[in-house]
Short mmCIF file of C-alpha atoms and ligand atoms in Angstrom, two decimals:
data_model
loop_
_atom_site.label_atom_id
_atom_site.label_comp_id
_atom_site.label_asym_id
_atom_site.label_seq_id
_atom_site.Cartn_x
_atom_site.Cartn_y
_atom_site.Cartn_z
CA UNK A 10 110.14 11.62 -60.73
CA UNK A 11 107.48 11.44 -63.05
CA UNK A 12 104.06 12.70 -61.72
CA UNK A 13 101.97 9.75 -60.67
CA UNK A 14 99.01 8.76 -62.61
CA UNK A 15 95.43 10.65 -61.71
CA UNK A 16 93.81 6.62 -61.45
CA UNK A 17 96.68 5.08 -59.11
CA UNK A 18 96.38 1.29 -59.75
CA UNK A 19 95.51 -1.17 -56.63
CA UNK A 20 98.65 -2.69 -56.66
CA UNK A 21 100.27 0.61 -56.79
CA UNK A 22 98.96 2.15 -53.96
CA UNK A 23 99.04 -1.52 -52.12
CA UNK A 24 103.13 -1.09 -52.82
CA UNK A 25 102.52 2.87 -51.50
CA UNK A 26 100.84 1.60 -47.91
CA UNK A 27 104.15 -0.61 -47.55
CA UNK A 28 106.10 2.10 -48.54
CA UNK A 29 105.13 4.90 -46.26
CA UNK A 30 107.69 4.87 -43.43
CA UNK A 31 109.88 6.09 -45.87
CA UNK A 32 107.08 8.61 -47.62
CA UNK A 33 107.72 10.50 -50.29
CA UNK A 34 106.38 13.80 -51.01
CA UNK A 35 103.50 12.32 -53.38
CA UNK A 36 102.30 9.34 -51.11
CA UNK A 37 101.28 12.23 -48.86
CA UNK A 38 98.62 12.86 -50.98
CA UNK A 39 97.34 9.06 -50.73
CA UNK A 40 96.64 8.38 -47.57
CA UNK A 41 93.33 11.20 -48.23
CA UNK A 42 92.28 8.34 -50.46
CA UNK A 43 93.14 5.19 -48.02
CA UNK A 44 91.59 7.62 -45.51
CA UNK A 45 87.98 6.71 -46.64
CA UNK A 46 88.17 3.40 -45.74
CA UNK A 47 88.46 4.74 -41.92
CA UNK A 48 85.82 6.91 -42.42
CA UNK A 49 82.61 6.21 -40.61
CA UNK A 50 80.36 7.40 -44.03
CA UNK A 51 82.34 4.38 -45.83
CA UNK A 52 81.11 2.47 -43.16
CA UNK A 53 77.10 4.24 -44.58
CA UNK A 54 78.15 3.73 -47.73
CA UNK A 55 78.96 0.30 -47.55
CA UNK A 56 75.52 -0.52 -45.22
CA UNK A 57 73.39 1.54 -48.16
CA UNK A 58 72.26 3.73 -45.34
CA UNK A 59 69.38 5.79 -47.12
CA UNK A 60 69.39 8.23 -44.14
CA UNK A 61 72.68 9.55 -45.44
CA UNK A 62 71.10 10.35 -48.13
CA UNK A 63 71.42 13.71 -48.74
CA UNK A 64 74.09 14.69 -46.34
CA UNK A 65 77.02 13.71 -48.95
CA UNK A 66 77.83 11.80 -51.77
CA UNK A 67 80.83 9.17 -53.52
CA UNK A 68 82.81 9.53 -56.27
CA UNK A 69 84.14 6.12 -57.85
CA UNK A 70 87.61 7.43 -60.10
CA UNK A 71 87.60 4.18 -62.17
CA UNK A 72 83.73 3.89 -63.36
CA UNK A 73 83.96 7.59 -63.81
CA UNK A 74 80.33 7.83 -61.86
CA UNK A 75 78.80 9.28 -58.73
CA UNK A 76 76.87 7.72 -56.21
CA UNK A 77 74.43 8.92 -53.41
CA UNK A 78 75.18 6.62 -50.57
CA UNK A 79 72.59 4.75 -50.77
CA UNK A 80 73.01 3.53 -54.34
CA UNK A 81 72.19 -0.35 -54.36
CA UNK A 82 75.03 -0.76 -57.42
CA UNK A 83 78.44 -3.09 -56.32
CA UNK A 84 80.49 -1.56 -53.62
CA UNK A 85 83.65 0.19 -54.97
CA UNK A 86 86.65 -1.05 -54.18
CA UNK A 87 87.66 2.19 -51.08
CA UNK A 88 90.81 3.00 -52.45
CA UNK A 89 89.07 4.15 -55.55
CA UNK A 90 86.59 6.38 -54.13
CA UNK A 91 85.97 9.96 -52.97
CA UNK A 92 83.51 11.28 -50.37
CA UNK A 93 81.74 14.72 -50.88
CA UNK A 94 80.24 16.74 -48.97
CA UNK A 95 77.68 18.85 -51.35
CA UNK A 96 76.13 17.46 -54.81
CA UNK A 97 77.93 20.12 -56.22
CA UNK A 98 81.45 19.00 -55.33
CA UNK A 99 80.84 15.17 -56.83
CA UNK A 100 79.52 17.18 -59.80
CA UNK A 101 83.01 19.37 -59.71
CA UNK A 102 84.77 16.04 -60.26
CA UNK A 103 83.31 16.14 -64.01
CA UNK A 104 82.42 12.32 -63.58
CA UNK A 105 78.42 10.96 -64.70
CA UNK A 106 75.63 10.80 -62.32
CA UNK A 107 74.83 7.64 -61.38
CA UNK A 108 71.94 5.70 -63.36
CA UNK A 109 71.02 3.25 -60.66
CA UNK A 110 70.10 6.11 -57.63
CA UNK A 111 69.74 9.44 -59.26
CA UNK A 112 72.36 11.21 -57.26
CA UNK A 113 71.11 14.80 -58.58
CA UNK A 114 67.21 13.72 -57.78
CA UNK A 115 65.13 13.56 -54.58
CA UNK A 116 65.72 10.88 -52.07
CA UNK A 117 64.11 7.90 -52.72
CA UNK A 118 62.89 8.42 -48.86
CA UNK A 119 61.91 11.98 -49.50
CA UNK A 120 60.13 10.23 -53.09
CA UNK A 121 58.48 8.18 -50.86
CA UNK A 122 57.23 10.69 -48.61
CA UNK A 123 56.27 12.82 -51.57
CA UNK A 124 53.87 9.76 -53.33
CA UNK A 125 52.22 8.71 -49.44
CA UNK A 126 51.69 12.61 -48.87
CA UNK A 127 49.96 13.26 -52.50
CA UNK A 128 48.08 9.99 -51.79
CA UNK A 129 46.75 10.69 -48.53
CA UNK A 130 45.28 14.17 -50.22
CA UNK A 131 43.91 12.20 -53.06
CA UNK A 132 41.44 9.76 -50.36
CA UNK A 133 40.96 13.08 -48.14
CA UNK A 134 39.41 14.64 -51.32
CA UNK A 135 37.06 12.10 -52.37
CA UNK A 136 33.62 11.09 -51.36
CA UNK A 137 34.05 7.57 -52.11
CA UNK A 138 37.39 5.81 -51.27
CA UNK A 139 39.76 5.05 -54.50
CA UNK A 140 40.76 1.86 -55.24
CA UNK A 141 44.23 0.89 -55.04
CA UNK A 142 45.15 1.13 -58.45
CA UNK A 143 43.29 4.15 -58.84
CA UNK A 144 45.78 5.50 -56.10
CA UNK A 145 48.76 4.05 -57.84
CA UNK A 146 48.22 5.49 -60.86
CA UNK A 147 47.85 8.86 -59.89
CA UNK A 148 50.74 8.67 -58.05
CA UNK A 149 52.56 7.13 -61.15
CA UNK A 150 53.77 4.00 -59.83
CA UNK A 151 52.81 0.20 -59.66
CA UNK A 152 49.85 -0.85 -57.00
CA UNK A 153 52.79 -3.58 -55.51
CA UNK A 154 54.87 -0.26 -54.74
CA UNK A 155 52.69 1.98 -53.62
CA UNK A 156 51.02 -0.21 -51.34
CA UNK A 157 54.53 -1.48 -49.58
CA UNK A 158 55.84 2.29 -49.49
CA UNK A 159 51.91 3.90 -48.14
CA UNK A 160 52.29 1.16 -45.30
CA UNK A 161 55.69 2.00 -44.35
CA UNK A 162 55.52 5.69 -44.34
CA UNK A 163 52.30 5.87 -42.11
CA UNK A 164 51.98 2.17 -40.97
CA UNK A 165 48.67 1.99 -42.19
CA UNK A 166 47.50 0.18 -45.63
CA UNK A 167 45.77 3.24 -47.70
CA UNK A 168 42.29 1.41 -46.89
CA UNK A 169 42.69 1.52 -43.01
CA UNK A 170 44.19 5.74 -43.49
CA UNK A 171 40.91 5.84 -45.78
CA UNK A 172 38.64 4.07 -43.00
CA UNK A 173 40.25 6.10 -39.95
CA UNK A 174 39.67 9.84 -42.46
CA UNK A 175 35.91 8.96 -42.34
CA UNK A 176 35.90 7.95 -38.78
CA UNK A 177 37.25 10.73 -38.04
CA UNK A 178 34.65 13.44 -40.33
CA UNK A 179 32.09 11.15 -38.62
CA UNK A 180 32.82 12.69 -35.14
CA UNK A 181 33.62 15.56 -36.00
CA UNK A 182 30.05 15.61 -37.92
CA UNK A 183 28.35 14.48 -35.06
CA UNK A 184 30.30 16.68 -32.46
CA UNK A 185 29.66 19.67 -34.76
CA UNK A 186 26.10 19.30 -34.51
CA UNK A 187 24.81 17.42 -37.47
CA UNK A 188 22.06 14.07 -37.53
CA UNK A 189 23.56 10.82 -37.39
CA UNK A 190 22.55 10.07 -40.78
CA UNK A 191 23.89 13.19 -42.17
CA UNK A 192 27.16 13.19 -40.45
CA UNK A 193 27.78 9.31 -42.48
CA UNK A 194 26.57 10.16 -45.59
CA UNK A 195 29.00 13.05 -45.49
CA UNK A 196 31.65 11.30 -44.50
CA UNK A 197 31.07 9.26 -47.57
CA UNK A 198 29.21 5.88 -46.42
CA UNK A 199 26.84 5.65 -49.29
CA UNK A 200 25.00 2.81 -46.85
CA UNK A 201 24.34 3.78 -43.18
CA UNK A 202 24.36 0.06 -42.56
CA UNK A 203 28.25 -0.29 -43.89
CA UNK A 204 29.29 2.57 -40.80
CA UNK A 205 26.96 1.03 -38.23
CA UNK A 206 29.00 -2.58 -38.99
CA UNK A 207 31.68 -1.05 -37.83
CA UNK A 208 30.88 2.05 -35.68
CA UNK A 209 31.77 0.49 -32.34
CA UNK A 210 35.49 0.08 -33.55
CA UNK A 211 35.15 3.93 -34.46
CA UNK A 212 33.86 5.60 -31.87
CA UNK A 213 33.99 2.91 -29.01
CA UNK A 214 30.20 3.27 -28.86
CA UNK A 215 27.28 3.93 -30.80
CA UNK A 216 27.01 6.44 -33.18
CA UNK A 217 23.69 8.21 -31.33
CA UNK A 218 25.78 7.20 -27.50
CA UNK A 219 28.98 9.44 -29.63
CA UNK A 220 25.81 12.14 -30.47
CA UNK A 221 24.52 12.50 -27.02
CA UNK A 222 28.25 13.24 -26.16
CA UNK A 223 29.10 9.88 -24.68
CA UNK A 224 26.82 10.70 -21.53
CA UNK A 225 25.71 6.85 -21.61
CA UNK A 226 29.76 6.68 -20.42
CA UNK A 227 30.88 6.80 -17.22
CA UNK A 228 34.24 6.89 -16.02
CA UNK A 229 35.44 6.02 -12.64
CA UNK A 230 38.80 7.14 -11.32
CA UNK A 231 40.53 7.68 -8.17
CA UNK A 232 44.13 9.67 -7.48
CA UNK A 233 46.62 7.48 -5.38
CA UNK A 234 49.76 8.04 -4.60
CA UNK A 235 53.35 5.75 -5.35
CA UNK A 236 56.84 6.18 -4.75
CA UNK A 237 57.37 7.66 -8.35
CA UNK A 238 54.60 10.44 -7.58
CA UNK A 239 51.05 10.69 -7.67
CA UNK A 240 49.36 8.27 -9.79
CA UNK A 241 45.61 8.61 -12.05
CA UNK A 242 43.78 4.98 -12.56
CA UNK A 243 40.27 5.41 -14.28
CA UNK A 244 38.26 3.38 -15.99
CA UNK A 245 35.21 2.75 -18.49
CA UNK A 246 32.72 -0.22 -18.39
CA UNK A 247 35.11 -1.70 -20.67
CA UNK A 248 38.36 -2.02 -18.42
CA UNK A 249 41.04 0.40 -16.81
CA UNK A 250 41.65 3.78 -19.99
CA UNK A 251 43.89 5.93 -17.59
CA UNK A 252 47.03 5.20 -15.70
CA UNK A 253 49.26 8.72 -15.50
CA UNK A 254 51.60 9.67 -13.51
CA UNK A 255 52.88 12.83 -12.24
CA UNK A 256 53.78 15.49 -9.77
CA UNK A 257 50.86 16.99 -9.34
CA UNK A 258 46.83 15.10 -8.72
CA UNK A 259 44.83 18.11 -10.05
CA UNK A 260 46.94 18.00 -13.28
CA UNK A 261 46.54 14.84 -13.59
CA UNK A 262 43.16 15.21 -13.45
CA UNK A 263 42.64 17.73 -15.67
CA UNK A 264 44.15 15.12 -17.92
CA UNK A 265 41.74 12.95 -17.77
CA UNK A 266 39.13 15.75 -18.66
CA UNK A 267 40.71 16.72 -21.54
CA UNK A 268 40.73 12.62 -22.78
CA UNK A 269 37.07 12.25 -21.94
CA UNK A 270 35.76 15.94 -22.04
CA UNK A 271 32.01 14.69 -22.40
CA UNK A 272 31.94 11.45 -20.15
CA UNK A 273 30.85 11.96 -16.54
CA UNK A 274 33.63 11.44 -14.02
CA UNK A 275 32.98 9.79 -11.65
CA UNK A 276 35.46 9.49 -8.13
CA UNK A 277 35.91 6.08 -6.79
CA UNK A 278 34.72 3.90 -4.08
CA UNK A 279 35.97 1.33 -1.99
CA UNK A 280 35.80 -0.78 -4.77
CA UNK A 281 37.75 0.78 -6.81
CA UNK A 282 40.38 1.92 -4.51
CA UNK A 283 40.76 -1.76 -4.26
CA UNK A 284 41.65 -1.95 -7.91
CA UNK A 285 44.02 1.11 -7.59
CA UNK A 286 45.99 -0.59 -4.92
CA UNK A 287 46.62 -3.04 -7.42
CA UNK A 288 47.77 -0.77 -10.06
CA UNK A 289 50.46 1.16 -7.35
CA UNK A 290 51.21 -2.24 -6.67
CA UNK A 291 52.23 -3.38 -10.41
CA UNK A 292 54.29 0.23 -10.35
CA UNK A 293 56.41 -0.94 -7.42
CA UNK A 294 56.45 -4.52 -8.25
CA UNK A 295 56.37 -4.38 -11.77
CA UNK A 296 57.06 -8.69 -12.14
CA UNK A 297 53.30 -8.96 -10.54
CA UNK A 298 52.30 -8.04 -13.43
CA UNK A 299 48.76 -6.31 -13.96
CA UNK A 300 45.39 -8.79 -14.46
CA UNK A 301 43.04 -6.35 -15.42
CA UNK A 302 41.04 -5.96 -18.42
CA UNK A 303 42.13 -2.86 -20.59
CA UNK A 304 40.29 -0.47 -22.60
CA UNK A 305 42.91 0.42 -25.22
CA UNK A 306 41.66 3.12 -26.83
CA UNK A 307 43.82 4.10 -30.46
CA UNK A 308 44.00 3.89 -34.73
CA UNK A 309 44.78 0.25 -35.76
CA UNK A 310 48.16 1.10 -35.81
CA UNK A 311 48.47 2.56 -32.38
CA UNK A 312 46.66 -0.67 -31.33
CA UNK A 313 48.95 -2.97 -32.70
CA UNK A 314 52.75 -1.08 -31.25
CA UNK A 315 51.07 -1.43 -28.18
CA UNK A 316 50.43 -4.96 -27.99
CA UNK A 317 54.09 -5.54 -29.22
CA UNK A 318 54.86 -3.90 -26.26
CA UNK A 319 52.93 -5.48 -23.74
CA UNK A 320 54.44 -8.60 -25.09
CA UNK A 321 58.10 -7.14 -23.62
CA UNK A 322 59.07 -9.08 -20.34
CA UNK A 323 60.02 -7.09 -17.12
CA UNK A 324 63.45 -6.34 -17.57
CA UNK A 325 63.99 -5.84 -21.35
CA UNK A 326 64.37 -2.81 -23.29
CA UNK A 327 64.15 -3.07 -26.83
CA UNK A 328 64.46 -0.27 -29.62
CA UNK A 329 61.56 1.97 -31.61
CA UNK A 330 62.95 -0.01 -34.68
CA UNK A 331 62.81 -3.78 -33.52
CA UNK A 332 58.90 -2.42 -32.78
CA UNK A 333 58.89 -1.61 -35.82
CA UNK A 334 60.10 -4.59 -37.13
CA UNK A 335 58.23 -6.92 -34.60
CA UNK A 336 54.53 -5.18 -35.84
CA UNK A 337 55.79 -5.61 -39.69
CA UNK A 338 56.35 -1.98 -40.44
CA UNK A 339 59.69 -1.81 -40.60
CA UNK A 340 60.24 1.62 -41.86
CA UNK A 341 57.28 3.14 -39.08
CA UNK A 342 59.71 4.00 -36.71
CA UNK A 343 58.81 7.17 -36.14
CA UNK A 344 55.14 6.46 -35.70
CA UNK A 345 56.32 3.74 -33.70
CA UNK A 346 57.72 6.37 -30.97
CA UNK A 347 54.63 8.54 -31.53
CA UNK A 348 52.57 5.31 -30.98
CA UNK A 349 54.24 5.25 -27.46
CA UNK A 350 54.20 9.16 -26.73
CA UNK A 351 50.68 8.60 -27.11
CA UNK A 352 50.04 5.69 -24.80
CA UNK A 353 47.53 6.59 -21.72
CA UNK A 354 48.26 3.38 -19.58
CA UNK A 355 51.62 3.97 -18.29
CA UNK A 356 53.60 0.72 -16.99
CA UNK A 357 50.52 -1.37 -18.19
CA UNK A 358 51.11 -0.39 -21.37
CA UNK A 359 55.46 -0.88 -20.74
CA UNK A 360 56.53 2.24 -23.40
CA UNK A 361 59.00 2.66 -20.66
CA UNK A 362 61.16 -0.49 -22.16
CA UNK A 363 61.50 1.47 -25.15
CA UNK A 364 64.66 3.19 -25.55
CA UNK A 365 66.82 4.81 -28.74
CA UNK A 366 68.93 1.97 -30.61
CA UNK A 367 72.27 3.40 -28.94
CA UNK A 368 70.08 2.33 -25.34
CA UNK A 369 69.76 6.10 -24.35
CA UNK A 370 66.63 6.68 -22.82
CA UNK A 371 64.77 8.92 -25.38
CA UNK A 372 61.95 10.23 -24.07
CA UNK A 373 58.84 9.56 -21.81
CA UNK A 374 55.75 11.35 -21.80
CA UNK A 375 56.04 10.69 -17.67
CA UNK A 376 59.65 11.93 -17.28
CA UNK A 377 62.48 10.99 -18.40
CA UNK A 378 63.29 10.25 -14.31
CA UNK A 379 60.39 8.00 -13.82
CA UNK A 380 61.26 5.89 -17.18
CA UNK A 381 64.95 5.31 -15.17
CA UNK A 382 63.69 4.31 -12.04
CA UNK A 383 61.58 1.99 -13.76
CA UNK A 384 63.68 0.39 -15.23
CA UNK A 385 66.83 0.29 -12.33
CA UNK A 386 63.43 -1.52 -10.68
CA UNK A 387 63.23 -4.23 -13.18
CA UNK A 388 66.97 -4.85 -13.55
CA UNK A 389 66.51 -5.27 -10.30
CA UNK A 390 64.22 -7.88 -10.06
CA UNK A 391 65.47 -9.66 -12.86
CA UNK A 392 69.02 -10.10 -11.47
CA UNK A 393 67.00 -11.12 -8.37
CA UNK A 394 65.28 -13.65 -9.95
CA UNK A 395 67.91 -14.91 -12.12
CA UNK A 396 69.83 -15.69 -8.85
ZN1 ZN B 424 74.50 4.66 -57.94
#
C-alpha cells in the first residue's frame, strides 16, 4: 500500500471518515487530526479568544503557516490544523510564522498593557499633563489606537488618569504638611483657580478643610444587628457613606475609622437609629429598596461601576463582563471586579448581584455566605412577585 500523502486533500479525509469502521493502520493516525474539531482549544481559535494567546499555537498544513489562537485571518479547515502546546512545537513544523498575528511576538493584550504602563509612567513623571498626541507618539501608536487601548486597560481616559494622579499628589502634599498653594503647585497645577474648580470632586471638600484633616467633617454612625450578622451604618452630611456587614461589631468600627481617619465619628442619636432601621430593613427585604441619599466616594471609574450595579434589579445577577459592557469599557473586566471589591455600601450598591461568567458566586467583601444568603433571599422574592 502506498504511503499516505503528507497533506491529505479534504475529500480523501472525508472518505476515510466514512471508512472508519474498517480502519487500516494509516487511518489510525488520522483521527488525531480530525480530533481538532472536538478539542476545546479549537473553539477558542474560532472565537479568536485573545486570552488563549500564549497558551497554545496552531499550524495550518495547507498554507504552511502557524498562528496564535486570536489570529484574525479566515478560519482554517480544522482538518488541516494541528494544535501545539508550545511555540517551539509550532516552529518545529518548519512552517512560517503568520504575518498577520506575529505568533512569535508578545500577545496583543500583553503589548497593550505594556504601552499603557509606559504611558502611565510618562503621565506621572511630568509636571505638565502631556497631550494625547504626545503620549501616543511616545509609545509609537496612533492617537485613536492609544486612547482606545488606554481606556480598555485602565477604564479611564488618559486625561482622567492624569487628573486622578494630580489629585493624589495634592492629597499627599497636604497630608505631609505642605501649604495649600504649595501642594497645588507641586502637583502640576499652574493656576490654583483650575484646581479649585475641581477640588470638591477630587477631595470631597475644599483643600483647606482637607488640610485641617477633615475636621469639618462629621460622620455619624450606629451599629445594629441583622439576620446576616452585625451591621454598621455611617453617614456624612451628604448621605449614607458606609454600610458594612460582619460578625464582629468592633471590627466594623475599626474599618470605619480606617476609612475616615481624620473625621469626627459621632455615635448616633435616636434620629439616626431610625435611618439605621431602614438600612436593616433593606438587608432583610431587598425589594423595599433604599430611598436615601448616598455619599458615594470613589474614582470616576468606580462611580460608573457602582451606578451600573444600582441599576441591576432585585433578584437578577450579572457578570463582571456584563457590567464592563454596560459602562462602555468591555475590556476592563478586572477593573470592574476591583471596583466591586472596593464598594463601601453593602446591599445599597448591590455588588452581591455580580457573579462570574459561569454563574459561580465569586468573591464578596463581606463574606461569600452572606452573598449567597442575599441572592437566595432575592430569588425567593422574585418567585413570590411573579406568582
Ligand atoms: Zn495568524
